[in-house]
CSV table of N, CA and C and ligand atoms in Angstrom, one decimal:
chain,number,residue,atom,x,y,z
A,12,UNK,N,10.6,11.9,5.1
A,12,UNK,CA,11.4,11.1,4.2
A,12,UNK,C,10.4,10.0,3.7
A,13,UNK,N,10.4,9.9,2.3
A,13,UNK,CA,9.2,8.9,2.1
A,13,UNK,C,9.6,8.2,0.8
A,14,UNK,N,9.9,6.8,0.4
A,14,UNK,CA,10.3,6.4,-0.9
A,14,UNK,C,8.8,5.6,-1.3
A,15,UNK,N,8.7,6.4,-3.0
A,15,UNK,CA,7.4,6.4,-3.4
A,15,UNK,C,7.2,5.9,-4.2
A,16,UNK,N,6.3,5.6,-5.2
A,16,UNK,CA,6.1,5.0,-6.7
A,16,UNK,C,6.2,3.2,-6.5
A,17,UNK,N,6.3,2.8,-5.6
A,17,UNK,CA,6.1,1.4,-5.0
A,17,UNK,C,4.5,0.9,-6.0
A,18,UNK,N,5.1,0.0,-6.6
A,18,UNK,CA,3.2,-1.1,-6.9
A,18,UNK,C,2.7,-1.6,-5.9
A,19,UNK,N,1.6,-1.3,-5.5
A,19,UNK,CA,1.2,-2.1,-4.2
A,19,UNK,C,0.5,-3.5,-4.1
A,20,UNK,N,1.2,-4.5,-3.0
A,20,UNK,CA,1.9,-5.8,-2.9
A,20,UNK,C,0.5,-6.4,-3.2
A,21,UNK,N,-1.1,-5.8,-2.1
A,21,UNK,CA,-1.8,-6.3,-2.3
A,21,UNK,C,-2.7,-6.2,-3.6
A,22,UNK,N,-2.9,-5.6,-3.9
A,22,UNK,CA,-3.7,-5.5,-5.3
A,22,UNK,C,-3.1,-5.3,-6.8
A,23,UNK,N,-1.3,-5.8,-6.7
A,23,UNK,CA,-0.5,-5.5,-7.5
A,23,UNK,C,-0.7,-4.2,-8.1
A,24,UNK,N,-1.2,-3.1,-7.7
A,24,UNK,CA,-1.0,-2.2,-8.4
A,24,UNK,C,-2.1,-2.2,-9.9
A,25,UNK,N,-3.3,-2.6,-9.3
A,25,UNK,CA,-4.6,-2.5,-10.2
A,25,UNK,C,-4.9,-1.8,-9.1
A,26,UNK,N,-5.2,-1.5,-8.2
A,26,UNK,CA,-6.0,-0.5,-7.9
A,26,UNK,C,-7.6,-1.2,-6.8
A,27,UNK,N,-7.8,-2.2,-7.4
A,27,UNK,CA,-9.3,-2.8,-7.2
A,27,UNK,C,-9.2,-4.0,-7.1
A,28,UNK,N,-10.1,-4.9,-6.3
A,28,UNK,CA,-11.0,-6.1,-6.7
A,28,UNK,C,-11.7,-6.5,-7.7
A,29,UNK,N,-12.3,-7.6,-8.4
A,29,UNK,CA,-13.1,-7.5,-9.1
A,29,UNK,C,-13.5,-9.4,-8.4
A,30,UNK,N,-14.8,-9.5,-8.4
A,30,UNK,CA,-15.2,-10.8,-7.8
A,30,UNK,C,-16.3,-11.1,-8.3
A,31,UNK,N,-16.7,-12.1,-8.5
A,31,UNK,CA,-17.9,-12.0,-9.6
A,31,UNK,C,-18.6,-12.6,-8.6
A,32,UNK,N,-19.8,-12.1,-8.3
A,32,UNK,CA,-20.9,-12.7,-7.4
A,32,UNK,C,-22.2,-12.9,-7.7
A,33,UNK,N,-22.3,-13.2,-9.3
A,33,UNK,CA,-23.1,-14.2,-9.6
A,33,UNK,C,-23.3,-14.4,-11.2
A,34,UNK,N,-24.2,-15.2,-11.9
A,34,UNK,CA,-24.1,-15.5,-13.1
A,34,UNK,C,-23.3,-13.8,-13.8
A,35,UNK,N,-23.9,-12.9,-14.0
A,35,UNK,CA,-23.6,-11.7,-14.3
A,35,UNK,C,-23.4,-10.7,-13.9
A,36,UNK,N,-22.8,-11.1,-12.2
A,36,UNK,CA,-22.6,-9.9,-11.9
A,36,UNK,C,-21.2,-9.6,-11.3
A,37,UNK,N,-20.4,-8.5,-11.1
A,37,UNK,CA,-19.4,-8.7,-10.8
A,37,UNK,C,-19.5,-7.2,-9.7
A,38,UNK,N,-18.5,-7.6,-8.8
A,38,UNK,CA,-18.5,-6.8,-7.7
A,38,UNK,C,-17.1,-6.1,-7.2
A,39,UNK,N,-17.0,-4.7,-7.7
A,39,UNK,CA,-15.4,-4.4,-7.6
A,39,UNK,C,-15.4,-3.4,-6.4
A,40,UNK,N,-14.2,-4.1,-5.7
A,40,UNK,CA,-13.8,-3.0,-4.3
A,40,UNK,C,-12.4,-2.7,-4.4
A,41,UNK,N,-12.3,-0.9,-4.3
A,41,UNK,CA,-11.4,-0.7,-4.4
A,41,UNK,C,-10.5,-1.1,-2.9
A,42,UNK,N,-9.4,-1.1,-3.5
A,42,UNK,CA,-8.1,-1.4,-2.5
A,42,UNK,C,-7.7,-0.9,-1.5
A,43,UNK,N,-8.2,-0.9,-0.1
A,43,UNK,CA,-8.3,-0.3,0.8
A,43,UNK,C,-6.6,0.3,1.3
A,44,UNK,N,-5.3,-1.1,0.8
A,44,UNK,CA,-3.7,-0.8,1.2
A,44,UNK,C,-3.3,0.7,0.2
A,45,UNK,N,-4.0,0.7,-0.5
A,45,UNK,CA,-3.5,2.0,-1.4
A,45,UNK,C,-4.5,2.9,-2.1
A,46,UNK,N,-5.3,2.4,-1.3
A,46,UNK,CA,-7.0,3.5,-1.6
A,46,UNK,C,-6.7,3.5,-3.0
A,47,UNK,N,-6.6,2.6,-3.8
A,47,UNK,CA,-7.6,2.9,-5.1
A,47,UNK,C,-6.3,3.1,-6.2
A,48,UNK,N,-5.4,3.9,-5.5
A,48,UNK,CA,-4.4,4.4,-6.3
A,48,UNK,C,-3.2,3.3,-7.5
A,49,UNK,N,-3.5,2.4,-6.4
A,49,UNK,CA,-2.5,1.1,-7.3
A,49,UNK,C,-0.5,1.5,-6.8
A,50,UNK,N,-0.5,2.3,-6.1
A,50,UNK,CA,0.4,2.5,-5.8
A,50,UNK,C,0.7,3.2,-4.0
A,51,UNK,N,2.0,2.6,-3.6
A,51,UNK,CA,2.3,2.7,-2.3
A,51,UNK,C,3.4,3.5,-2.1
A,52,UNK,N,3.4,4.2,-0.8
A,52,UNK,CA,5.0,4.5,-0.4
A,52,UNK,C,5.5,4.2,0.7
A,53,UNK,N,6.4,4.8,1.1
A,53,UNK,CA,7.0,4.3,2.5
A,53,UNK,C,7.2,5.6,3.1
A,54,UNK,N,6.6,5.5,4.5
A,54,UNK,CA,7.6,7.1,4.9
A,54,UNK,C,8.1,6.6,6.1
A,55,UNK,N,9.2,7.0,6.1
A,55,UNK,CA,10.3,6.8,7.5
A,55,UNK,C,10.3,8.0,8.2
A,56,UNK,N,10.2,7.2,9.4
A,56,UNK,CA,10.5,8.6,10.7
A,56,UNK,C,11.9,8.1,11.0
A,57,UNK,N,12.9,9.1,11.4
A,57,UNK,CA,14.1,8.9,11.5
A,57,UNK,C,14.1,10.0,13.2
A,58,UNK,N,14.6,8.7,14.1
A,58,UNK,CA,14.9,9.5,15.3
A,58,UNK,C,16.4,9.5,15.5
A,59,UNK,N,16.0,10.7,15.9
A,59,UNK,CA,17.8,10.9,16.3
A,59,UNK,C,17.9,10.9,18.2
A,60,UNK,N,18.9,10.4,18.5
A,60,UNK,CA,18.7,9.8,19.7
A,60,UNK,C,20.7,10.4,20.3
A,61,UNK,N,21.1,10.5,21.3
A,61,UNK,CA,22.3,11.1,22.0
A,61,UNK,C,22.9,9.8,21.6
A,62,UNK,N,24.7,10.0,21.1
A,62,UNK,CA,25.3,8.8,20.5
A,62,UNK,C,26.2,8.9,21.5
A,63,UNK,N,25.7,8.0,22.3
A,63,UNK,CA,26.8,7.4,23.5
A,63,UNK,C,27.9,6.4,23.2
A,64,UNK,N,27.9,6.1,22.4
A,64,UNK,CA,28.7,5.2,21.9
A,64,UNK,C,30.1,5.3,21.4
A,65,UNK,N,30.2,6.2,20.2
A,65,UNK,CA,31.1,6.2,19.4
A,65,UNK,C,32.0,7.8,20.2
B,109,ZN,ZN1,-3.6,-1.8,-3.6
């Protein structure tokens, strides 16, 4: 079970860094929370457990 198409929180859904590390240069790292993709999902494990309860 996995809900998908989420923008991801850290790199809002650009995908990358970009950081400029010196007069002209700039230095881009891709987004390690969503590898690059710009987007996230969730996957849920769902355990099922003996319902003693009800
Ligand atoms: Zn990201």
């Amino acid at each position: 079970m996995a809900f998908s198409n989420y923008v991801c929180p850290v790199c809002h859904g650009k995908g990358s860094f970009t950081e400029q590390t010196g007069r002209e240069e700039w230095k881009t790292t891709i987004c390690d929370y969503c590898d690059g993709t710009g987007k996230v999902k969730a996957e849920v494990d769902i355990r099922w457990k003996p319902d003693y309860e009800s």
